[in-house]
C-alpha atoms as a printed R data frame, in Angstrom:
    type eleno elety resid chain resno       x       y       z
1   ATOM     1    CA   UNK     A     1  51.868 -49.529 -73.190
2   ATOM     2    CA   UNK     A     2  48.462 -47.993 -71.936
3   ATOM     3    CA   UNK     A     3  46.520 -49.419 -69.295
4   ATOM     4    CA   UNK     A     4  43.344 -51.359 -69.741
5   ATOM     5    CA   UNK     A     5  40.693 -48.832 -71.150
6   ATOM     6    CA   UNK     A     6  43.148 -46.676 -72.111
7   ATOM     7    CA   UNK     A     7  44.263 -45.741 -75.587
8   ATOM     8    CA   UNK     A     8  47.396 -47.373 -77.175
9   ATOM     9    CA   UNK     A     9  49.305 -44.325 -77.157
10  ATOM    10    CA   UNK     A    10  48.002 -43.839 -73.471
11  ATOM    11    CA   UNK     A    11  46.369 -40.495 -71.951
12  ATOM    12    CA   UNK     A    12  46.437 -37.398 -73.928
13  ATOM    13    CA   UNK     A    13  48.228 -35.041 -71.814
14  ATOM    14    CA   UNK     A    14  46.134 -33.098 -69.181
15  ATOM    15    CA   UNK     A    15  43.714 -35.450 -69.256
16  ATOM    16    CA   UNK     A    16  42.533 -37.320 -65.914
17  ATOM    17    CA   UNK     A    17  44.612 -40.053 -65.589
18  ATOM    18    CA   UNK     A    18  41.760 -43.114 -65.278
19  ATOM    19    CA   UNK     A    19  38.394 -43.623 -66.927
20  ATOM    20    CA   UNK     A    20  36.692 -43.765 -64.095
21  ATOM    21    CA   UNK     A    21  38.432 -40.447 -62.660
22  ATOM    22    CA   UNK     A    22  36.208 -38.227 -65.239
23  ATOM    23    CA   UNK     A    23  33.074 -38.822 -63.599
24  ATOM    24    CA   UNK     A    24  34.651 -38.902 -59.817
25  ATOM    25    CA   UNK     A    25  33.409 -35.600 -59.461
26  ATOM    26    CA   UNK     A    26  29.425 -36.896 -59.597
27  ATOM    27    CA   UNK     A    27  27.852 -37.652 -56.561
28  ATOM    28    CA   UNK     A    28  24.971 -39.566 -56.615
29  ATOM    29    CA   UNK     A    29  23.453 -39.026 -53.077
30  ATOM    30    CA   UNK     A    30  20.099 -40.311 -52.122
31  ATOM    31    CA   UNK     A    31  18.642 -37.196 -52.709
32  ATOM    32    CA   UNK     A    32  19.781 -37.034 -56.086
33  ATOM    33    CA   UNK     A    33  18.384 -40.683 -56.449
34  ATOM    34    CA   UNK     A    34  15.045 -39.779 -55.508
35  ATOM    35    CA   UNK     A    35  14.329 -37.019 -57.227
36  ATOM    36    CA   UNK     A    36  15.178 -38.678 -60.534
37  ATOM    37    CA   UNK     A    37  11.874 -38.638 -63.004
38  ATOM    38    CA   UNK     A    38  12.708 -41.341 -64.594
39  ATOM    39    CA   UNK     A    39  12.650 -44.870 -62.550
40  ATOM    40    CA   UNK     A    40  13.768 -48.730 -64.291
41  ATOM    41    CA   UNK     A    41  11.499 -51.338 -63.621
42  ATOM    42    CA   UNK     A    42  13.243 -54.600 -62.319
43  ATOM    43    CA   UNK     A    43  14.085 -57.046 -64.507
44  ATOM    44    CA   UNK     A    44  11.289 -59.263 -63.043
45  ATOM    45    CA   UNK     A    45   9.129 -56.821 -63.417
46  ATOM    46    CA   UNK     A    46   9.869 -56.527 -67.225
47  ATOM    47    CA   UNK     A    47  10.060 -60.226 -67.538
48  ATOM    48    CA   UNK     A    48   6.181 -60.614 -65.936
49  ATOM    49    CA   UNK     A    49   4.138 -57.309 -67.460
50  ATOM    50    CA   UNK     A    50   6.720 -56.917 -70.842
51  ATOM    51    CA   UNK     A    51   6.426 -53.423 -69.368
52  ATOM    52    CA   UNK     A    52   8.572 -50.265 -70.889
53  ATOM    53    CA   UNK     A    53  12.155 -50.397 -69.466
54  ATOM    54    CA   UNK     A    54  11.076 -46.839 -67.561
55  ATOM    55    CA   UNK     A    55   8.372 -45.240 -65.786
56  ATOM    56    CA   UNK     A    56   7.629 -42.063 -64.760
57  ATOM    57    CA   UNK     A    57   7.672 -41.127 -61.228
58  ATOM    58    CA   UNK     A    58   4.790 -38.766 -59.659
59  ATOM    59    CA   UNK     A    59   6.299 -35.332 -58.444
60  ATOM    60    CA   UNK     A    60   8.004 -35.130 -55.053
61  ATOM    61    CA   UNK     A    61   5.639 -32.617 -52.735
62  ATOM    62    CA   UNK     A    62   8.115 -29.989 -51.699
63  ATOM    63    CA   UNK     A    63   5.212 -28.812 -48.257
64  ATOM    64    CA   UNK     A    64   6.100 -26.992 -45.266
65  ATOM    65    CA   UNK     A    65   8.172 -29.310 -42.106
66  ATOM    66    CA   UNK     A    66   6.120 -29.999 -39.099
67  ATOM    67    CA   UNK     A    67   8.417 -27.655 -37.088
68  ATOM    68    CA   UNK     A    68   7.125 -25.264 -39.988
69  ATOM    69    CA   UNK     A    69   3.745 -25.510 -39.562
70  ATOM    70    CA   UNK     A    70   3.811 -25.640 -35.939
71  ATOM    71    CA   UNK     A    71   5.570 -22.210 -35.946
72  ATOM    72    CA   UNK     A    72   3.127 -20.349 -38.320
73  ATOM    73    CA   UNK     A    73   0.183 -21.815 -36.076
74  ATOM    74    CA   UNK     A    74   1.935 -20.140 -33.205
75  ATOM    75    CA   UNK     A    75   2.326 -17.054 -34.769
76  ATOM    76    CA   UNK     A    76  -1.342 -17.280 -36.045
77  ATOM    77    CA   UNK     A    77  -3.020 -17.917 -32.822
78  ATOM    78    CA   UNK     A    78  -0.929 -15.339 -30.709
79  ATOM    79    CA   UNK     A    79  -1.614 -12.475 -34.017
80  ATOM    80    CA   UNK     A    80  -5.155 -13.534 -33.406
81  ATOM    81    CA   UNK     A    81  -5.142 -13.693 -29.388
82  ATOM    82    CA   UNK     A    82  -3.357  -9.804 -29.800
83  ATOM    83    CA   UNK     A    83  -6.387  -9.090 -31.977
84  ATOM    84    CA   UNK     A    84  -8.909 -10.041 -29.748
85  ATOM    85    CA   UNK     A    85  -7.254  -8.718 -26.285
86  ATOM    86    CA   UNK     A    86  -7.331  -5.203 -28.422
87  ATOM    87    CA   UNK     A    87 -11.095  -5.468 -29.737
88  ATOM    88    CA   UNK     A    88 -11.716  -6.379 -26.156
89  ATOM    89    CA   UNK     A    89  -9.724  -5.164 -23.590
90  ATOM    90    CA   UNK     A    90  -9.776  -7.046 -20.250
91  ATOM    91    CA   UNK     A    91  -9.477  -3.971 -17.713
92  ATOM    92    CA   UNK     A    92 -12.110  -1.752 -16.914
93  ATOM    93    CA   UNK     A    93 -11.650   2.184 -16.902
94  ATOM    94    CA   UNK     A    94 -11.077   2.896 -13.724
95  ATOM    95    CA   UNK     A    95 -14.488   5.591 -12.780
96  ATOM    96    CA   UNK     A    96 -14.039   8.617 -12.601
97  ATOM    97    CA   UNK     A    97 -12.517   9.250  -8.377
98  ATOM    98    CA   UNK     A    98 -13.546  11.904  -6.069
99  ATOM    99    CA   UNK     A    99 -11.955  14.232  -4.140
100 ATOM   100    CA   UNK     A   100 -11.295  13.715  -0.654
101 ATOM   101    CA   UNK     A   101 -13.386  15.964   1.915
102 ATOM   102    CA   UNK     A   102 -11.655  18.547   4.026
103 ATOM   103    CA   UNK     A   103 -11.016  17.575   7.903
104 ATOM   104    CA   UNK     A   104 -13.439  19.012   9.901
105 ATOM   105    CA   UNK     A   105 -11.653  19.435  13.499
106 ATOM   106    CA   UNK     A   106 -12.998  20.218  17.026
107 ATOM   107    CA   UNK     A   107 -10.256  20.884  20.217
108 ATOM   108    CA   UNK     A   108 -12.157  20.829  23.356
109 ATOM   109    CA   UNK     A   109 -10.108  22.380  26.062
110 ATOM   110    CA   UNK     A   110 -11.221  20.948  29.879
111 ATOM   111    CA   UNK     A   111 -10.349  23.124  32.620
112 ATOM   112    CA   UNK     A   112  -9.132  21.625  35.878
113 ATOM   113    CA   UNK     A   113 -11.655  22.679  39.013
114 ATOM   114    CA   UNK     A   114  -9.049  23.428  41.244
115 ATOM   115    CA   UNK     A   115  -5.122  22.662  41.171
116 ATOM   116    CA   UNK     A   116  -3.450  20.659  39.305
117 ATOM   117    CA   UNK     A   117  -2.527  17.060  41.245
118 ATOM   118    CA   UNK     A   118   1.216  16.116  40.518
119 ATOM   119    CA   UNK     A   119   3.934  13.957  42.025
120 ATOM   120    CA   UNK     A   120   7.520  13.469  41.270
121 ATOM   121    CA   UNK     A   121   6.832   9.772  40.431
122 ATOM   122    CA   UNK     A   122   4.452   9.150  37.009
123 ATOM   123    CA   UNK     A   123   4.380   6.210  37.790
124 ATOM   124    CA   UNK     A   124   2.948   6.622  41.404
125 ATOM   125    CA   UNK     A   125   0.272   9.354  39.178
126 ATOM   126    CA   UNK     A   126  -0.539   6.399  36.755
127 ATOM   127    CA   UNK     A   127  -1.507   3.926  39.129
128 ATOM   128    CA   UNK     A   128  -3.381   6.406  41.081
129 ATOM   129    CA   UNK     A   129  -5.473   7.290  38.163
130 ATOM   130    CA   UNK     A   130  -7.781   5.901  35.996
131 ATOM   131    CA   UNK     A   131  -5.607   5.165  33.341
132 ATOM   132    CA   UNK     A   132  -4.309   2.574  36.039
133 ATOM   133    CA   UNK     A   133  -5.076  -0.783  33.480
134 ATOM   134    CA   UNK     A   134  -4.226   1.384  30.366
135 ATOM   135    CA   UNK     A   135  -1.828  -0.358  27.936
136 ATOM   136    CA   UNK     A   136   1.219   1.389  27.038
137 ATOM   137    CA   UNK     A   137   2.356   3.079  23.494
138 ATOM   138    CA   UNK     A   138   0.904   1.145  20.562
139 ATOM   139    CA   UNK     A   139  -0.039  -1.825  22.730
140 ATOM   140    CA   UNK     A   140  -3.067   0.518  23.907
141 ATOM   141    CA   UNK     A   141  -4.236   0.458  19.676
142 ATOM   142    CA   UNK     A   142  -5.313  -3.044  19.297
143 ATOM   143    CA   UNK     A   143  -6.292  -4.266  15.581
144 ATOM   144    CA   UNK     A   144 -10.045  -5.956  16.007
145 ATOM   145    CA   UNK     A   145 -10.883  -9.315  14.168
146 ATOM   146    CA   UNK     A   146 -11.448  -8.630  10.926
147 ATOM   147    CA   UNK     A   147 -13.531  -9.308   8.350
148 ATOM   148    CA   UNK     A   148 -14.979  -9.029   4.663
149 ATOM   149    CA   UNK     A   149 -17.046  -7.089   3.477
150 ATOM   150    CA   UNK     A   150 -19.553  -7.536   0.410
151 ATOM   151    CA   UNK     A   151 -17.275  -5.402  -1.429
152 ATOM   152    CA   UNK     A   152 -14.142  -5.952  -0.024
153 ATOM   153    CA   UNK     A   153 -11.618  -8.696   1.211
154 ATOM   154    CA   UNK     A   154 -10.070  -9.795   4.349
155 ATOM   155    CA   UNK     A   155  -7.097  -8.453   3.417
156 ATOM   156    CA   UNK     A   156  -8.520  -4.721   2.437
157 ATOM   157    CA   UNK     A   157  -9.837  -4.334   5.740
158 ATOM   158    CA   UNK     A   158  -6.881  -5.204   7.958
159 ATOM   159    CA   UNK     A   159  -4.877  -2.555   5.616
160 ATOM   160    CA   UNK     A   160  -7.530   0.057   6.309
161 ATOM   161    CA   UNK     A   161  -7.564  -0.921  10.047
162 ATOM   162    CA   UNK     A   162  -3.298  -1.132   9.937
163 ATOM   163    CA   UNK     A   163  -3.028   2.314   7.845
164 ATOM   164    CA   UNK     A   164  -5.978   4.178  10.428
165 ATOM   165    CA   UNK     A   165  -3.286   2.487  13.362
166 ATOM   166    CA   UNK     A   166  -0.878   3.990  11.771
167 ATOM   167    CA   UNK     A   167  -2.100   7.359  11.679
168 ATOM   168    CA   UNK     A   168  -2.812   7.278  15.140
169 ATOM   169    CA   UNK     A   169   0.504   6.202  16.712
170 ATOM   170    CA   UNK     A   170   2.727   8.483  14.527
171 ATOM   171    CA   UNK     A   171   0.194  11.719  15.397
172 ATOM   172    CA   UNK     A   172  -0.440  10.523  18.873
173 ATOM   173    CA   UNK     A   173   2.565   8.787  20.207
174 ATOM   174    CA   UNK     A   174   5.537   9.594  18.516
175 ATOM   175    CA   UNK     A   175   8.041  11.784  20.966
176 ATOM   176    CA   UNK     A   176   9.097  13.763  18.173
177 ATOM   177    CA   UNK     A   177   5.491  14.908  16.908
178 ATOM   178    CA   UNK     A   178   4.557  15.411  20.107
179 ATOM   179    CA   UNK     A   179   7.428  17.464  20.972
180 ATOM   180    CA   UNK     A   180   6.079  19.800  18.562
181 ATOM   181    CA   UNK     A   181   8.629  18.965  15.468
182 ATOM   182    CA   UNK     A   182   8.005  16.255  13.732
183 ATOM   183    CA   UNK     A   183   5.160  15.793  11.151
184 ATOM   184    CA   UNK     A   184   6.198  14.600   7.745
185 ATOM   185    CA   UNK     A   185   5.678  11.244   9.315
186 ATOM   186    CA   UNK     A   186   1.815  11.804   9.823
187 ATOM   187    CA   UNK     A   187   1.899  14.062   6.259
188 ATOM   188    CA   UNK     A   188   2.519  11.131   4.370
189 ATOM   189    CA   UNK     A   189  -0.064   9.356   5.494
190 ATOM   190    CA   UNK     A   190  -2.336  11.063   4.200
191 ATOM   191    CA   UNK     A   191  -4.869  11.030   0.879
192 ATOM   192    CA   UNK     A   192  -2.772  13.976  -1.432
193 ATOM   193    CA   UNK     A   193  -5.979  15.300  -2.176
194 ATOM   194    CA   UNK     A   194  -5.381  16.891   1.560
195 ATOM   195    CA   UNK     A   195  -2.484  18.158   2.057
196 ATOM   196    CA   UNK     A   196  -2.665  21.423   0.731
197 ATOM   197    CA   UNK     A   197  -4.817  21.509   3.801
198 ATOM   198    CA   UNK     A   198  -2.378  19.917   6.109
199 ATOM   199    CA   UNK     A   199   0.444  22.351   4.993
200 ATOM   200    CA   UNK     A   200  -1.891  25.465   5.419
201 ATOM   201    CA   UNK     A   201  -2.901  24.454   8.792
202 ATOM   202    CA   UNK     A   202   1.108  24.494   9.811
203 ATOM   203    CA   UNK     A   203   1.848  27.298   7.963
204 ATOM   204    CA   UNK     A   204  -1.267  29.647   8.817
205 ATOM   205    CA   UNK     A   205  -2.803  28.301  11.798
206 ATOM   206    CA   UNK     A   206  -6.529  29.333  12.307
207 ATOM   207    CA   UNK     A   207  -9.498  28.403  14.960
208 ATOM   208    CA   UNK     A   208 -11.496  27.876  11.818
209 ATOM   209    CA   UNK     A   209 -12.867  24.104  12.511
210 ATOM   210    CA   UNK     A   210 -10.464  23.265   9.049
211 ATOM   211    CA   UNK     A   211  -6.452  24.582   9.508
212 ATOM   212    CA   UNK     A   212  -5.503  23.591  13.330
213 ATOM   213    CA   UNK     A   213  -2.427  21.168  13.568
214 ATOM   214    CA   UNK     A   214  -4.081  20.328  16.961
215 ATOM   215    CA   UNK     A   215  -7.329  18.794  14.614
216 ATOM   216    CA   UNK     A   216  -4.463  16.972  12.826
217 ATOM   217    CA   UNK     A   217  -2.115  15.538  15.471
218 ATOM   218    CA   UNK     A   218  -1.214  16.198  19.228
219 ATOM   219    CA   UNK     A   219   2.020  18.648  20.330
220 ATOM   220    CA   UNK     A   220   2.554  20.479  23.552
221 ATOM   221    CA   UNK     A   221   4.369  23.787  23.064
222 ATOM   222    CA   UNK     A   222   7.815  23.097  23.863
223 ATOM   223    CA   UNK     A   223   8.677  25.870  25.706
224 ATOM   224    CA   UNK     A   224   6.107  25.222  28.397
225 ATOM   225    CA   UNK     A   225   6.010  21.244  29.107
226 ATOM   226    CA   UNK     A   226   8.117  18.723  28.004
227 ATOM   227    CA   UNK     A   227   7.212  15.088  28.335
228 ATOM   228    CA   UNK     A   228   8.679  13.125  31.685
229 ATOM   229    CA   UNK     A   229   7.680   9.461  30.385
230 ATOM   230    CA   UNK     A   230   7.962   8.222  26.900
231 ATOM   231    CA   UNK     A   231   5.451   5.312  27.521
232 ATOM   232    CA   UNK     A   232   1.775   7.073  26.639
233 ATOM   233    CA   UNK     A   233  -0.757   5.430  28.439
234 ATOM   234    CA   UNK     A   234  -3.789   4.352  25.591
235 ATOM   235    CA   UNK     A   235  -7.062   3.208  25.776
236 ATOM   236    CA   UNK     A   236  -9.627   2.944  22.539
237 ATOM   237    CA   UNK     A   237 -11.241   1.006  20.109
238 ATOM   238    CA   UNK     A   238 -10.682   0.810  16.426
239 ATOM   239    CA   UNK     A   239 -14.050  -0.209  13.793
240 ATOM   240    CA   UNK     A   240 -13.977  -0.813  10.272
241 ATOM   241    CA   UNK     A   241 -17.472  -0.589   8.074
242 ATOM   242    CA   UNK     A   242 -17.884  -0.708   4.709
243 ATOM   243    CA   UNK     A   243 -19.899   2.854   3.447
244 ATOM   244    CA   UNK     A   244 -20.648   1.616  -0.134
245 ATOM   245    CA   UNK     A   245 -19.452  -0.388  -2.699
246 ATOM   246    CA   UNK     A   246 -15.807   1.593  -3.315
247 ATOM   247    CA   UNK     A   247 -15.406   3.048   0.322
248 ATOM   248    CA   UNK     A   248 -14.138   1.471   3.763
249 ATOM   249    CA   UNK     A   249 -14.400   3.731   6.755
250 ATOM   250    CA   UNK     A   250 -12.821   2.957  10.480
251 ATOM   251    CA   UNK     A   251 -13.664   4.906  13.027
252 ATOM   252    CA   UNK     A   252 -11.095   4.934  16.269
253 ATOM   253    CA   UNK     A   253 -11.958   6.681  19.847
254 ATOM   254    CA   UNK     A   254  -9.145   6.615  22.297
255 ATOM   255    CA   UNK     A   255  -8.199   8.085  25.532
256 ATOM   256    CA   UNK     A   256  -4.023   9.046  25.926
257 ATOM   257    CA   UNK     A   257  -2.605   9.581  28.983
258 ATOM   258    CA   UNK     A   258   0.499  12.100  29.119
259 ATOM   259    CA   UNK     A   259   3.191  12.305  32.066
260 ATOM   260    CA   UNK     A   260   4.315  16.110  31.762
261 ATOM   261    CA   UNK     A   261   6.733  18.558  33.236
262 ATOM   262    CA   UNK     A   262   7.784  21.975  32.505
263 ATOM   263    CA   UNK     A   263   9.721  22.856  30.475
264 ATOM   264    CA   UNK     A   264  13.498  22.667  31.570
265 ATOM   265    CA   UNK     A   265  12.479  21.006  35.090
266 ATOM   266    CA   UNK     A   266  14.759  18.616  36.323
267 ATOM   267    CA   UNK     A   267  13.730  14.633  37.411
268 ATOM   268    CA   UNK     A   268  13.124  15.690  40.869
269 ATOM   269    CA   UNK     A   269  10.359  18.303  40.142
270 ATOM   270    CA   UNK     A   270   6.510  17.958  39.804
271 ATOM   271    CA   UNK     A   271   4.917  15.774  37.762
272 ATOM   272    CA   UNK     A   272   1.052  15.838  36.301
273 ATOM   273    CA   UNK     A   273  -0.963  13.881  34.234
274 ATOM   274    CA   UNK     A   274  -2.694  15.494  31.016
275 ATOM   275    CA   UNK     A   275  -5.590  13.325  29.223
276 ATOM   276    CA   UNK     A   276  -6.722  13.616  25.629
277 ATOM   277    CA   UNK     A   277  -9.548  11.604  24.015
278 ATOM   278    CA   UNK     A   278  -9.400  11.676  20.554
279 ATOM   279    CA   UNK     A   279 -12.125  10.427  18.129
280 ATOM   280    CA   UNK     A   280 -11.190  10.130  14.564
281 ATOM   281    CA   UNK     A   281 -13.179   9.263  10.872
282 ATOM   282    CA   UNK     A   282 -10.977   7.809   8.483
283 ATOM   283    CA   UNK     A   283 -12.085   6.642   4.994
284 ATOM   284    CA   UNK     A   284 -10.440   4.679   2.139
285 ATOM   285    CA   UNK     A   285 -11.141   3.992  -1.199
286 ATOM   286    CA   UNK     A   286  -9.502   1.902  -3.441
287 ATOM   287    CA   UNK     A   287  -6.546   3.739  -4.587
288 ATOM   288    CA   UNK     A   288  -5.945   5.099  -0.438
289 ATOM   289    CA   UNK     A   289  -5.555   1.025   0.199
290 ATOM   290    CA   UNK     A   290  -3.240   0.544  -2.011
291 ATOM   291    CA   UNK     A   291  -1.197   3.417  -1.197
292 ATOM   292    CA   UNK     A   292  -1.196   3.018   2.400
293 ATOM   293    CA   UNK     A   293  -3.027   6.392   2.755
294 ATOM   294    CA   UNK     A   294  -6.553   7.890   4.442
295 ATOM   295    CA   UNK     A   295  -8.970   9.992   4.155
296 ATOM   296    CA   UNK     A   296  -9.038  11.759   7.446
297 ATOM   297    CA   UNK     A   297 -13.229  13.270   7.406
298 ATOM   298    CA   UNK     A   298 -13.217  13.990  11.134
299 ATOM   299    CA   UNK     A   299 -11.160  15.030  14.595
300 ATOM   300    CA   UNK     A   300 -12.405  15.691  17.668
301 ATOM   301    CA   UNK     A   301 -10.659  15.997  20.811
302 ATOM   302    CA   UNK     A   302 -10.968  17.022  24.619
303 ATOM   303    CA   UNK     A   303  -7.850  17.431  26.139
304 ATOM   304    CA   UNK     A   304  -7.119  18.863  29.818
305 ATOM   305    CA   UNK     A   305  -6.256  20.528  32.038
306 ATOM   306    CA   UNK     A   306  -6.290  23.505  30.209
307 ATOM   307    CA   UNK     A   307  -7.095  27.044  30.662
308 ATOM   308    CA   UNK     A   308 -10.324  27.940  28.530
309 ATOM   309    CA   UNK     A   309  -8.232  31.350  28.059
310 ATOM   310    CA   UNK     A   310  -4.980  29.636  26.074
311 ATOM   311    CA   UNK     A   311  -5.642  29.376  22.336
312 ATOM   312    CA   UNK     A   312  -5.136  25.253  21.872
313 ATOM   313    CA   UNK     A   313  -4.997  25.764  17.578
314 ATOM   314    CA   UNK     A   314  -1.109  25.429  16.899
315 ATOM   315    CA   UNK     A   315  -0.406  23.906  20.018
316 ATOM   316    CA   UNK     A   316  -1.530  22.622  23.061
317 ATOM   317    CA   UNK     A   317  -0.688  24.605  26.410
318 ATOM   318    CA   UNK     A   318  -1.295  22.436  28.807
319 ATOM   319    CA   UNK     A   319  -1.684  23.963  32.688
320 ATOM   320    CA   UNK     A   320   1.038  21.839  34.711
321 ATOM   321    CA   UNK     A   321   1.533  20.388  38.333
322 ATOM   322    CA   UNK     A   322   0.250  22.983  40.924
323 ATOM   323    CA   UNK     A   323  -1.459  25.345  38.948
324 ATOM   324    CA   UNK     A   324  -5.015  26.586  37.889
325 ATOM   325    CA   UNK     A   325  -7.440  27.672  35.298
326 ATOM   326    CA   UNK     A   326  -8.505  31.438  34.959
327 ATOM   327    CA   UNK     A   327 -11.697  29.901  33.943
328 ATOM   328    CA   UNK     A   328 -13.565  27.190  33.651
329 ATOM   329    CA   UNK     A   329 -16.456  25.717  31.005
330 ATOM   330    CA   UNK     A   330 -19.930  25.202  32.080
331 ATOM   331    CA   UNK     A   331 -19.704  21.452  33.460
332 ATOM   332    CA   UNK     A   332 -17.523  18.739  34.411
333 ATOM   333    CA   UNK     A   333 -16.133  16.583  31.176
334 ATOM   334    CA   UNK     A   334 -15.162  13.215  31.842
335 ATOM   335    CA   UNK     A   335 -12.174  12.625  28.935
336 ATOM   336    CA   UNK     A   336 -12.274   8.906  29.984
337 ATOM   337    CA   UNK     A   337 -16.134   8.314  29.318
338 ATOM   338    CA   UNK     A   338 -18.017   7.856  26.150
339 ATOM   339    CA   UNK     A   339 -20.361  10.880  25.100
340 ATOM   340    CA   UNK     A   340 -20.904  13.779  22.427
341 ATOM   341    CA   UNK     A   341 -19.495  17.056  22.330
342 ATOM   342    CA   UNK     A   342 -19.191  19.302  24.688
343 ATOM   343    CA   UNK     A   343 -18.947  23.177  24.880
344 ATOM   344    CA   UNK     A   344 -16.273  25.469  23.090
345 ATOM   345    CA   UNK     A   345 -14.669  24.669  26.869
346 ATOM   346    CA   UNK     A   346 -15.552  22.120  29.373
347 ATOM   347    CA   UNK     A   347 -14.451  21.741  32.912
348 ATOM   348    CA   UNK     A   348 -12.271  19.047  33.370
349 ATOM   349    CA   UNK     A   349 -14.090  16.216  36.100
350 ATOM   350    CA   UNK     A   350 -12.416  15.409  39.100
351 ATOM   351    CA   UNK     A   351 -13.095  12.040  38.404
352 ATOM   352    CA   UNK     A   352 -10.549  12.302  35.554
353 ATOM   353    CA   UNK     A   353  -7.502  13.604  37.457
354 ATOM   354    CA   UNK     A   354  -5.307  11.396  39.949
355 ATOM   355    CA   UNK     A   355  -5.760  11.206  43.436
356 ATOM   356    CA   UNK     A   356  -2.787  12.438  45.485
């Protein structure tokens, strides 16, 4: 016999085996529920308003998910923000920059009045001259308080003043440089639009006021003096001032003292002193500050003892313990003290050499 609900003969064969089983299949998730058309009133309801079995349900609104909606107003206000940043574009165009001014150099050779004073000792020389309280190396290049300008900061200043420092202890102090080999390290600190003018004055040294390496840095020739201390006496002042509105200029006037020997002496022999003031014009604009690079407008430099005869362009020749000029200038120069130029040669003060 068949089951209940099934026929009397039971299930035709390859049919599901239970009533139930042929609609097992359906699934009637909420989903499904909901989005029926068709919704039966309650039987209360029916019983109170003799209402139809059915009503109609209003559509379901299918809209966009709030994480939807948030993501197309994303992508709407960054398509407009790219709009606007491109309509109007935050950064200025850079004006148009100048070129940087050649150097304009001066070497002032000072010829000693009588023989050169010199010791064994530099230090005994040192403290007998008056280079006595100088500070040694870059001690003697002090950075000043600093301070802004209407156009620019704090900061912009102390890089001019730091770069113009710089320049002066690498062409000034450094034993290599001054050793006459050295000067890639002074090269790159300068403003490219000058050194075409750098390299010229190395390779084809002229007295022309533009292409001396002694207007650019200071070297002895090697194969007359050689340097018996390391430790440069310095003396000087650095100033920073702003020209206009896109140019900072510092302005540096020291005195070095050198301890020299010739060439292939030993310890034991002579020593003398040889002084060198140096005034130098730098000037930066914006792209020189933040390259770490200068504009270098202006050198000019007395140095002694030397002979007015010597040609000081490539190098300077400086006249050593014991000996004397040909020639003098027209009047004792005082390296140590403030002033304006002198002569194409000067005589070199007594004041100015150590007393022995």
């Amino acid at each position: 016999m068949g089951g209940p609900g099934n026929p009397p003969e039971g299930s035709p064969e390859g049919a599901p085996g239970g009533g139930e089983d042929e609609y097992r299949s359906v699934v009637f998730d909420e989903s499904f529920v909901r989005a029926a058309r068709l919704q039966e009133f309650s039987a209360q309801e029916r019983i109170a308003d003799h209402a139809p079995a059915v009503r109609r349900r209003p559509p379901l609104r299918r809209g966009l998910s709030r994480q939807a909606l948030v993501l197309v107003l994303l992508i709407a206000i960054a398509f407009g923000t790219a709009i606007y940043m491109g309509v109007r574009h935050p950064y200025q165009t850079p004006a148009a920059r100048e070129p940087a001014e050649p150097l304009r150099m001066t070497v002032i050779p000072l010829a000693p009045e009588g023989k050169v004073p010199g010791k064994s000792d530099p230090a005994y020389l040192y403290e007998h001259s008056p280079a006595a309280q100088f500070r040694t190396g870059a001690e003697g290049v002090p950075l000043p308080a600093s301070r802004r300008t209407a156009h620019f900061s704090d900061s912009q200043v102390v890089t001019a003043l730091t770069t113009a420092k710089d320049y002066i202890v690498r062409s000034a102090l450094d034993p290599e440089v001054l050793t006459g080999g050295e000067v890639r390290a002074v090269r790159v600190l300068l403003d490219p639009d000058q050194l075409d003018q750098f390299d010229q004055s190395f390779a084809r040294p002229t007295a022309d006021g533009r292409h001396a390496p002694t207007g650019w840095l200071v070297r002895f020739d090697p194969s007359r003096a050689e340097l018996a201390d390391r430790k440069v006496r310095v003396q000087g002042t650095l100033q920073a001032a702003e020209a206009d509105a896109s140019t900072l200029e510092v302005t540096a006037d020291h005195t070095f003292v050198y301890a020299l020997r010739a060439a292939g002496a030993g310890a034991k022999d002579d020593v003398s002193l040889f002084t060198l003031r140096r005034e130098l014009h730098f000037r930066f604009d914006r792209d020189d500050l933040r390259l770490h690079q200068t504009q270098l407008l202006v050198s000019y430099v007395q140095a002694g003892p030397l002979s007015c005869a010597e040609d000081s362009t490539n190098h300077l020749r400086p006249l050593l313990a014991g000996q004397t000029a040909k020639e003098g200038g027209p009047a004792g120069t005082d390296p140590y003290a403030t002033g304006g130029a002198t002569a194409l040669c000067g005589s070199l003060a007594t004041s100015a050499q150590p007393k022995v």
